[in-house]
CSV table of C-alpha atoms in Angstrom, one decimal:
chain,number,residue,atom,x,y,z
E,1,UNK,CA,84.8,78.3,34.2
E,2,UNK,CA,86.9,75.3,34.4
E,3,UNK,CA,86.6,71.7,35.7
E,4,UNK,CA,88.1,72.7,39.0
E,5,UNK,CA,85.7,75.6,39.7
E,6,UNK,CA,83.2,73.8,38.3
E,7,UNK,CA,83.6,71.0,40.5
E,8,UNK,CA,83.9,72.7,43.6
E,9,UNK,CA,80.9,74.7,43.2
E,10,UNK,CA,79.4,72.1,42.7
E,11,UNK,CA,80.7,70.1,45.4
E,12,UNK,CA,79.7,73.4,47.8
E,13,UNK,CA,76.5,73.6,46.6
E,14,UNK,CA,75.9,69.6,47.2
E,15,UNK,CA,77.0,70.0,50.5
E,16,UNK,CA,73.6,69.2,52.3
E,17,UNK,CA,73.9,66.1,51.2
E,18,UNK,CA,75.1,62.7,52.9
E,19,UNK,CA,78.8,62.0,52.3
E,20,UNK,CA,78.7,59.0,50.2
E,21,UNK,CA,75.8,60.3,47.8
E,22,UNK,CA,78.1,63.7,46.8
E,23,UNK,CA,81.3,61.5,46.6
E,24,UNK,CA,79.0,58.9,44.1
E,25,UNK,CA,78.0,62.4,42.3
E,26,UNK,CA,80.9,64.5,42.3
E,27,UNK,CA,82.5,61.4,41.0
E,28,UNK,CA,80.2,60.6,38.0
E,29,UNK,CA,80.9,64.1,37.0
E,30,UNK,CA,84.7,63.7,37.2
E,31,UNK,CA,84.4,60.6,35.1
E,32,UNK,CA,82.3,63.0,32.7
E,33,UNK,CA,85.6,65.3,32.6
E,34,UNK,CA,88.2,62.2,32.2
E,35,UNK,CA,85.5,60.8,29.7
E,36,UNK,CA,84.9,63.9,27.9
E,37,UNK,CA,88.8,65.4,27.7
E,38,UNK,CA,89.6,62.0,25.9
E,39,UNK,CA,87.2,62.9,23.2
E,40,UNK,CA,89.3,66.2,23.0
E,41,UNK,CA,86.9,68.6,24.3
E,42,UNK,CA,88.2,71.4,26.7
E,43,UNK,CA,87.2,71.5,29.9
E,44,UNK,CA,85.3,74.7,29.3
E,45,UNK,CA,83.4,73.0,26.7
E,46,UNK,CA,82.2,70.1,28.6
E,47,UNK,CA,81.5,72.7,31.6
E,48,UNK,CA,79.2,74.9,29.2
E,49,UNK,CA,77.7,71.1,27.9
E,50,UNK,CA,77.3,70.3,31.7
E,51,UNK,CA,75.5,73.5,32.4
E,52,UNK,CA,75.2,75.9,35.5
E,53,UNK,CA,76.4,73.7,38.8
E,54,UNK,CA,74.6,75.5,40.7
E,55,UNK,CA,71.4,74.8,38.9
E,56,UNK,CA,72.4,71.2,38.5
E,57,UNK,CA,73.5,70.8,42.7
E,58,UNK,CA,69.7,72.0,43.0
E,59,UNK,CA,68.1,69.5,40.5
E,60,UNK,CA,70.1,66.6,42.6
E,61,UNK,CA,68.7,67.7,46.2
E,62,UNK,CA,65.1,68.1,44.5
E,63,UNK,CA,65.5,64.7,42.5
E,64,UNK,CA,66.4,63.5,46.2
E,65,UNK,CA,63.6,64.8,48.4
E,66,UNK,CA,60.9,63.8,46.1
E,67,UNK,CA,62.0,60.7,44.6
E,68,UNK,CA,58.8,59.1,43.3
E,69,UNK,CA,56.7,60.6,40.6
E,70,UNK,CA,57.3,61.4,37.5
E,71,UNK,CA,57.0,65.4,36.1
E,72,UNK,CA,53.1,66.3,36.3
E,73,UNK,CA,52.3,66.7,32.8
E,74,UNK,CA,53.3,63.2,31.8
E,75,UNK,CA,50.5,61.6,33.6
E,76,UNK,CA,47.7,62.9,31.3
E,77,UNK,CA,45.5,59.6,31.1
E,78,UNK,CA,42.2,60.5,33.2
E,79,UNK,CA,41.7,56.8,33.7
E,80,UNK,CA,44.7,56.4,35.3
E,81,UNK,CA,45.6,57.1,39.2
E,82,UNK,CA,47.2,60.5,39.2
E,83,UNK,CA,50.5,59.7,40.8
E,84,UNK,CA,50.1,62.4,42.8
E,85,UNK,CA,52.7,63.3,45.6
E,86,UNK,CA,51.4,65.4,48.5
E,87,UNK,CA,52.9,69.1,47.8
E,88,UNK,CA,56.1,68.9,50.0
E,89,UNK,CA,55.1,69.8,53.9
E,90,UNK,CA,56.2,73.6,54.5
E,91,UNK,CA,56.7,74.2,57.9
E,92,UNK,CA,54.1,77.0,58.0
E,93,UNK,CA,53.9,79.3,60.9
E,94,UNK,CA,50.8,77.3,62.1
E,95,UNK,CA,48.7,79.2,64.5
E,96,UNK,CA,49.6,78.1,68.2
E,97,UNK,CA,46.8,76.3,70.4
E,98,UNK,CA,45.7,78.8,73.1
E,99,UNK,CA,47.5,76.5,75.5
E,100,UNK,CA,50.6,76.6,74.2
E,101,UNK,CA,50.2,80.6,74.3
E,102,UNK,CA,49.3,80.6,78.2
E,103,UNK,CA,52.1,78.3,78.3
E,104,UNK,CA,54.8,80.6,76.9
E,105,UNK,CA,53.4,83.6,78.7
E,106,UNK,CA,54.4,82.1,81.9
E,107,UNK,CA,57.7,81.2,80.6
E,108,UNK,CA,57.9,84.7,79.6
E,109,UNK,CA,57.4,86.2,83.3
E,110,UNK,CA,60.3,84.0,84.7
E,111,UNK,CA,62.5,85.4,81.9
E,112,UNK,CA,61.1,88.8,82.4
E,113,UNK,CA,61.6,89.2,85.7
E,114,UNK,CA,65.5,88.4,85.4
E,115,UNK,CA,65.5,90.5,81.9
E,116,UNK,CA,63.6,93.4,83.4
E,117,UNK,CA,65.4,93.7,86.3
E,118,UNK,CA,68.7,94.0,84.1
E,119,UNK,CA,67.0,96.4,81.7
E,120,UNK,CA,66.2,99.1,84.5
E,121,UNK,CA,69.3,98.6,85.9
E,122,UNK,CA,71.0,99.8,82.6
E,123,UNK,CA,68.3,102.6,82.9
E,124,UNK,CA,69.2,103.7,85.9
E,125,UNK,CA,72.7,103.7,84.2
E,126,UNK,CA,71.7,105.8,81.5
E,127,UNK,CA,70.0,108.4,84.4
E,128,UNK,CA,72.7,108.6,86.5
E,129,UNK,CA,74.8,109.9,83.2
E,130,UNK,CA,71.9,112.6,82.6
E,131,UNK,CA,71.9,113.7,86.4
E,132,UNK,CA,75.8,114.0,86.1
E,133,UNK,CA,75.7,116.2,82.7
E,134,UNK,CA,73.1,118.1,84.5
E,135,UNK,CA,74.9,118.7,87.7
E,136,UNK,CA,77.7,119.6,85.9
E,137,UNK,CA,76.4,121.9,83.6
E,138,UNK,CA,74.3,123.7,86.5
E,139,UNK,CA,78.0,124.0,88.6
E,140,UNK,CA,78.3,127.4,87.9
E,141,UNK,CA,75.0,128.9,88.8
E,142,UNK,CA,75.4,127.4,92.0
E,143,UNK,CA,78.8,128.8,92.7
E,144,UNK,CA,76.7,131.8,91.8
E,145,UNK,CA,74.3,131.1,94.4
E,146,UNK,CA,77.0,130.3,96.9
E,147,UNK,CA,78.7,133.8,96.3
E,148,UNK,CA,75.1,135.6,96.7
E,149,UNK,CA,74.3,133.9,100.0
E,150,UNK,CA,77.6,133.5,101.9
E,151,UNK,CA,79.2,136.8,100.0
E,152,UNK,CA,82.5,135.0,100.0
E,153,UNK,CA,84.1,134.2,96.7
E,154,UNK,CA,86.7,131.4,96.5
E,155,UNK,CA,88.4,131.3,93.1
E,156,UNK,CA,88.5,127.5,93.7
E,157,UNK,CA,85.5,126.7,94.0
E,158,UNK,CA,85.2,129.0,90.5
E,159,UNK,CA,87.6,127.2,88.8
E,160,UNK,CA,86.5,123.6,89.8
E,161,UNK,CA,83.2,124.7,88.3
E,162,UNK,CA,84.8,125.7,84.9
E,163,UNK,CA,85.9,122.0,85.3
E,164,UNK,CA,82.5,120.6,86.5
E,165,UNK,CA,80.8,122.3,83.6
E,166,UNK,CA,83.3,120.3,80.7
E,167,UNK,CA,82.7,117.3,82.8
E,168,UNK,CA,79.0,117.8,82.5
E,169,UNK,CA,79.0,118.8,78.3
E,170,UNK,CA,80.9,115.8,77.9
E,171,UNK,CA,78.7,113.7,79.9
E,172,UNK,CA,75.4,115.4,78.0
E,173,UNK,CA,76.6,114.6,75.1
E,174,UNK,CA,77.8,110.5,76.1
E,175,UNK,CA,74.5,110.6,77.6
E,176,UNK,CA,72.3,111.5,74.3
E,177,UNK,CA,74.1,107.8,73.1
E,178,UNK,CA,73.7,106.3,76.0
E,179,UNK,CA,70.1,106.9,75.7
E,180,UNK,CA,69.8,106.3,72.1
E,181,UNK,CA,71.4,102.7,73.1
E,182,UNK,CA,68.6,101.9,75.6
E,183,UNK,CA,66.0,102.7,73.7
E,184,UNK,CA,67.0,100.4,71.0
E,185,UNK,CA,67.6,97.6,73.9
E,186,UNK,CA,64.5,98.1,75.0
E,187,UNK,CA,62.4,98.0,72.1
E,188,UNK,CA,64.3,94.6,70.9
E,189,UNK,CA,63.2,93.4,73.8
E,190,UNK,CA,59.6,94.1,73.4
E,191,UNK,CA,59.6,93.0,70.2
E,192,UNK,CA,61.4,89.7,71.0
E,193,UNK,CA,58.7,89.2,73.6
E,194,UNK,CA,55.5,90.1,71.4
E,195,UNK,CA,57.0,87.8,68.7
E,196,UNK,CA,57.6,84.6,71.0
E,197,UNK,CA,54.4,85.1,72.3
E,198,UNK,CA,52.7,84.9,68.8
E,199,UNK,CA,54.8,81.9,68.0
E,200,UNK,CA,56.6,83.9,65.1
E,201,UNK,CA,59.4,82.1,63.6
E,202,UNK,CA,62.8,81.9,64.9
E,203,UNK,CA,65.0,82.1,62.1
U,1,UNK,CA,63.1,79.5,27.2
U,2,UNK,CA,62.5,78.5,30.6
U,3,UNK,CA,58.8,76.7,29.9
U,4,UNK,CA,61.4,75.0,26.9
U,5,UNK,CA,63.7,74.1,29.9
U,6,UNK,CA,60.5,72.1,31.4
U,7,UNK,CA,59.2,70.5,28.7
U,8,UNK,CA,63.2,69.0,28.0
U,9,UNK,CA,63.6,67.7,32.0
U,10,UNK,CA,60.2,65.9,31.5
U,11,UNK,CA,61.2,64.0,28.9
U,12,UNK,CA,64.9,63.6,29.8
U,13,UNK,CA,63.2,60.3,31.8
U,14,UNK,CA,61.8,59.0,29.3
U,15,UNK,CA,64.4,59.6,26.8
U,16,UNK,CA,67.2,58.1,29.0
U,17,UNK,CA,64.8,55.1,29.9
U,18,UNK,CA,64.7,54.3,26.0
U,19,UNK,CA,68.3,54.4,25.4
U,20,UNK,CA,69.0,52.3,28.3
U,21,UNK,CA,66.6,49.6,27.2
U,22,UNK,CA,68.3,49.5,23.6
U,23,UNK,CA,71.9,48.7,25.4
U,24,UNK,CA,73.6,49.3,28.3
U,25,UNK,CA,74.8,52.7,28.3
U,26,UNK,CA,77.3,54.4,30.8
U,27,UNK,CA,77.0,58.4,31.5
U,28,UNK,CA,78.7,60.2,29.1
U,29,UNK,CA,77.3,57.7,26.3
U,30,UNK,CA,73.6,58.9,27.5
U,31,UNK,CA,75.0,62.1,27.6
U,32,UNK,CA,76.3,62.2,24.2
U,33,UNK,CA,73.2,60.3,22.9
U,34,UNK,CA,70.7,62.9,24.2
U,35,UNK,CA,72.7,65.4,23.2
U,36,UNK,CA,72.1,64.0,19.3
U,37,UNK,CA,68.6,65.0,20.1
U,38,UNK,CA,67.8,67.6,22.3
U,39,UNK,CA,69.9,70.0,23.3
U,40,UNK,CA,69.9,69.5,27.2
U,41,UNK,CA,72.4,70.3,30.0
U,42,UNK,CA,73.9,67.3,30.3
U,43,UNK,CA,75.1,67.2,34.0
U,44,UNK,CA,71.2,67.3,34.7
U,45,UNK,CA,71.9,63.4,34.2
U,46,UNK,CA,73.4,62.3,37.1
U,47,UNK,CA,71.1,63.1,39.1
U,48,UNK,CA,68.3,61.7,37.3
U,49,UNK,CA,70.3,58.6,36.9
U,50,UNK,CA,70.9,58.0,40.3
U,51,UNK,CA,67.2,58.8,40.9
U,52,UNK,CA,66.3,56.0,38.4
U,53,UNK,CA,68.7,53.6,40.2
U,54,UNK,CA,67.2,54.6,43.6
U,55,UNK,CA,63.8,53.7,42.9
U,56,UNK,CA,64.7,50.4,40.8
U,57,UNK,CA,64.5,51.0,37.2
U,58,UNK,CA,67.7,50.6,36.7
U,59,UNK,CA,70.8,48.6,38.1
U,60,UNK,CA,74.4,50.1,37.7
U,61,UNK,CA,77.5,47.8,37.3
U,62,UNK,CA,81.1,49.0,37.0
U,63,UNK,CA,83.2,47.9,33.7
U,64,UNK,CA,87.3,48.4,33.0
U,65,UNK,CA,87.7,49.9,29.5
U,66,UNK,CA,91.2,49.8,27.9
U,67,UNK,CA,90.9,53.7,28.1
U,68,UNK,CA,90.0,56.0,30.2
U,69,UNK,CA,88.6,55.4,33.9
U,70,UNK,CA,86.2,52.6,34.6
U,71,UNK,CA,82.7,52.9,33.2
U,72,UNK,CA,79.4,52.7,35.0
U,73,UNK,CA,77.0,51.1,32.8
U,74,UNK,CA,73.5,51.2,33.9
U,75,UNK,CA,71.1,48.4,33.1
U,76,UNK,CA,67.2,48.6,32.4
U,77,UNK,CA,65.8,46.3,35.4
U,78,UNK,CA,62.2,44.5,34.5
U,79,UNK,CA,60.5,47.2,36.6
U,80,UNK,CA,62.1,49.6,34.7
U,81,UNK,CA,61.2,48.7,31.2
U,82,UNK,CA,57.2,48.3,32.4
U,83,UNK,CA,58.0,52.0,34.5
U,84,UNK,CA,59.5,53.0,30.6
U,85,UNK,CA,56.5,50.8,28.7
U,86,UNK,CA,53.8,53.0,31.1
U,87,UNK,CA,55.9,56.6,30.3
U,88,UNK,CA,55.9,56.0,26.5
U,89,UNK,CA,51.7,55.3,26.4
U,90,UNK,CA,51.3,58.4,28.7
U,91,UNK,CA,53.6,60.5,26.8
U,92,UNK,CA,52.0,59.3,22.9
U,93,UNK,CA,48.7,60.4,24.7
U,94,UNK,CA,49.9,63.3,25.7
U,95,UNK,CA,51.0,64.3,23.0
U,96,UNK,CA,48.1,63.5,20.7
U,97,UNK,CA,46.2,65.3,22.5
U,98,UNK,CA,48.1,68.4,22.7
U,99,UNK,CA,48.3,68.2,18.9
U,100,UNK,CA,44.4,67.8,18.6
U,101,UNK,CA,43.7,71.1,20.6
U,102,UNK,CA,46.5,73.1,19.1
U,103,UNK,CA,45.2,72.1,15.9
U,104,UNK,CA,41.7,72.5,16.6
U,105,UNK,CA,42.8,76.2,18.3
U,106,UNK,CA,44.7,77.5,15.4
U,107,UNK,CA,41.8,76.2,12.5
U,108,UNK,CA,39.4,78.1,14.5
């Protein structure tokens, strides 16, 4: 590694960071380059003396968030006040109050009731392509049946089933997606719902 | 390694705090200094430094050299020498007693 990718590794791993504290950063370690290339070390060198900017970008945002206090072990004197630091607040998935719940589950209807809608909409979709592949594929038997009850065969109407029927394989076979789809909508959907209402965490 | 790694960050503080408080040092000077010692990464400085700046131990000030870029020295503030005073007790103490029960654990 050299100073440049060093540097803007760094510099992308610091980028949580307010402006002005990188720029202070990122520029004591370019002084550390100028500083260090004068004493005739190679960049590579003073990268490996540096150590893993990665690594050191994390030690600057933790050195940040908990300023105070120094490392536990150095305050070993049972006499004297433990400068403890509360351990850093993790937003846990706290349980919701019952209230919040109720409240959610009405928001949840009014959502629903546009969202379902929509969702059998798209399954009445996904029939109508099942009733087609089946009409389609059943053309021929009732050509049949027209042929045994009227005793008059129009090639035609034979040949327009021939067509009916590929129509109908092709639509059996669009339909088997189709469904596949809709099933996966649907049960992303439950499971969107069954999560909001436990209060699970959104990302 | 990694426990080593530890031990090395916790006395960085204290390490730098001393070497300050003997003169004026700017960055790569600590750098180096520590560096005589214990074999640290050294870019784990900065940060501290700034840390140590932040909460008042130490006050930084900006110094042309005839070569090379400007330096930033950092000075030991009043605060900071008792903060560096209180570190050294706690770290003696520590370490005596460390030394006690290791020696007292390997006799037996």
């Amino acid at each position: 590694m050299n100073k440049n990718e060093f540097l803007s590794t760094l510099s992308a791993n610091l980028s949580i960071l307010p402006p002005e504290e990188r720029d202070e950063l990122m520029n004591d370690y370019e002084t550390h380059f100028a500083f260090g290339l004068q004493n005739g070390k190679t960049e590579t060198e003073i990268v490996q003396e540096l150590g893993d900017p990665q690594e050191l970008a994390r030690e600057a945002i933790g050195e940040r968030r908990f300023p105070q206090g120094p490392v536990y072990w150095f305050a070993s004197n049972p006499n004297q006040e433990q400068p403890q630091q509360p351990a850093p607040a993790v937003p846990a998935a706290s349980p919701r109050s019952i209230f919040a719940t109720v409240m959610v589950c009405i928001g949840l209807f009014f959502v629903d009731i546009v969202a379902i809608s929509f969702l059998a909409t798209l399954c009445c979709f996904g029939l109508s392509f099942i009733l087609v592949a089946a009409s389609g594929i059943l053309s021929p038997v009732l050509v049949l049946l027209d042929y045994m009850m009227h005793g008059a065969f129009f090639p035609a109407k034979g040949f327009a089933s021939i067509a009916f029927l590929g129509v109908g394989i092709l639509f059996a076979m669009l339909s088997s997606y189709v469904i596949k789809g809709l099933l996966v909508i649907s049960r992303k959907f439950f499971d969107w719902n069954m999560s909001a209402i436990k209060g699970g965490n959104t990302k | 390694m990694d426990i080593n790694v530890q031990f090395k960050k916790g006395a960085l503080e204290l390490c730098i705090l001393v070497l300050i408080h003997e003169r004026d040092r700017y960055g790569y000077e600590l750098a180096q200094s520590v560096s005589e010692y214990i074999e640290v990464a050294e870019g784990a400085l900065y940060p501290l430094l700034r840390r140590l700046v932040n909460e008042g131990h130490c006050t930084t000030y900006l110094q042309e050299s005839t070569e090379g870029p400007p330096r930033k020295y950092y000075q030991l503030t009043s605060e900071g020498e008792s903060h560096m005073k209180k570190l050294i007790m706690e770290w003696k103490h520590f370490v005596k007693n460390v030394s006690a029960l290791i020696e007292k654990g390997s006799q037996s």
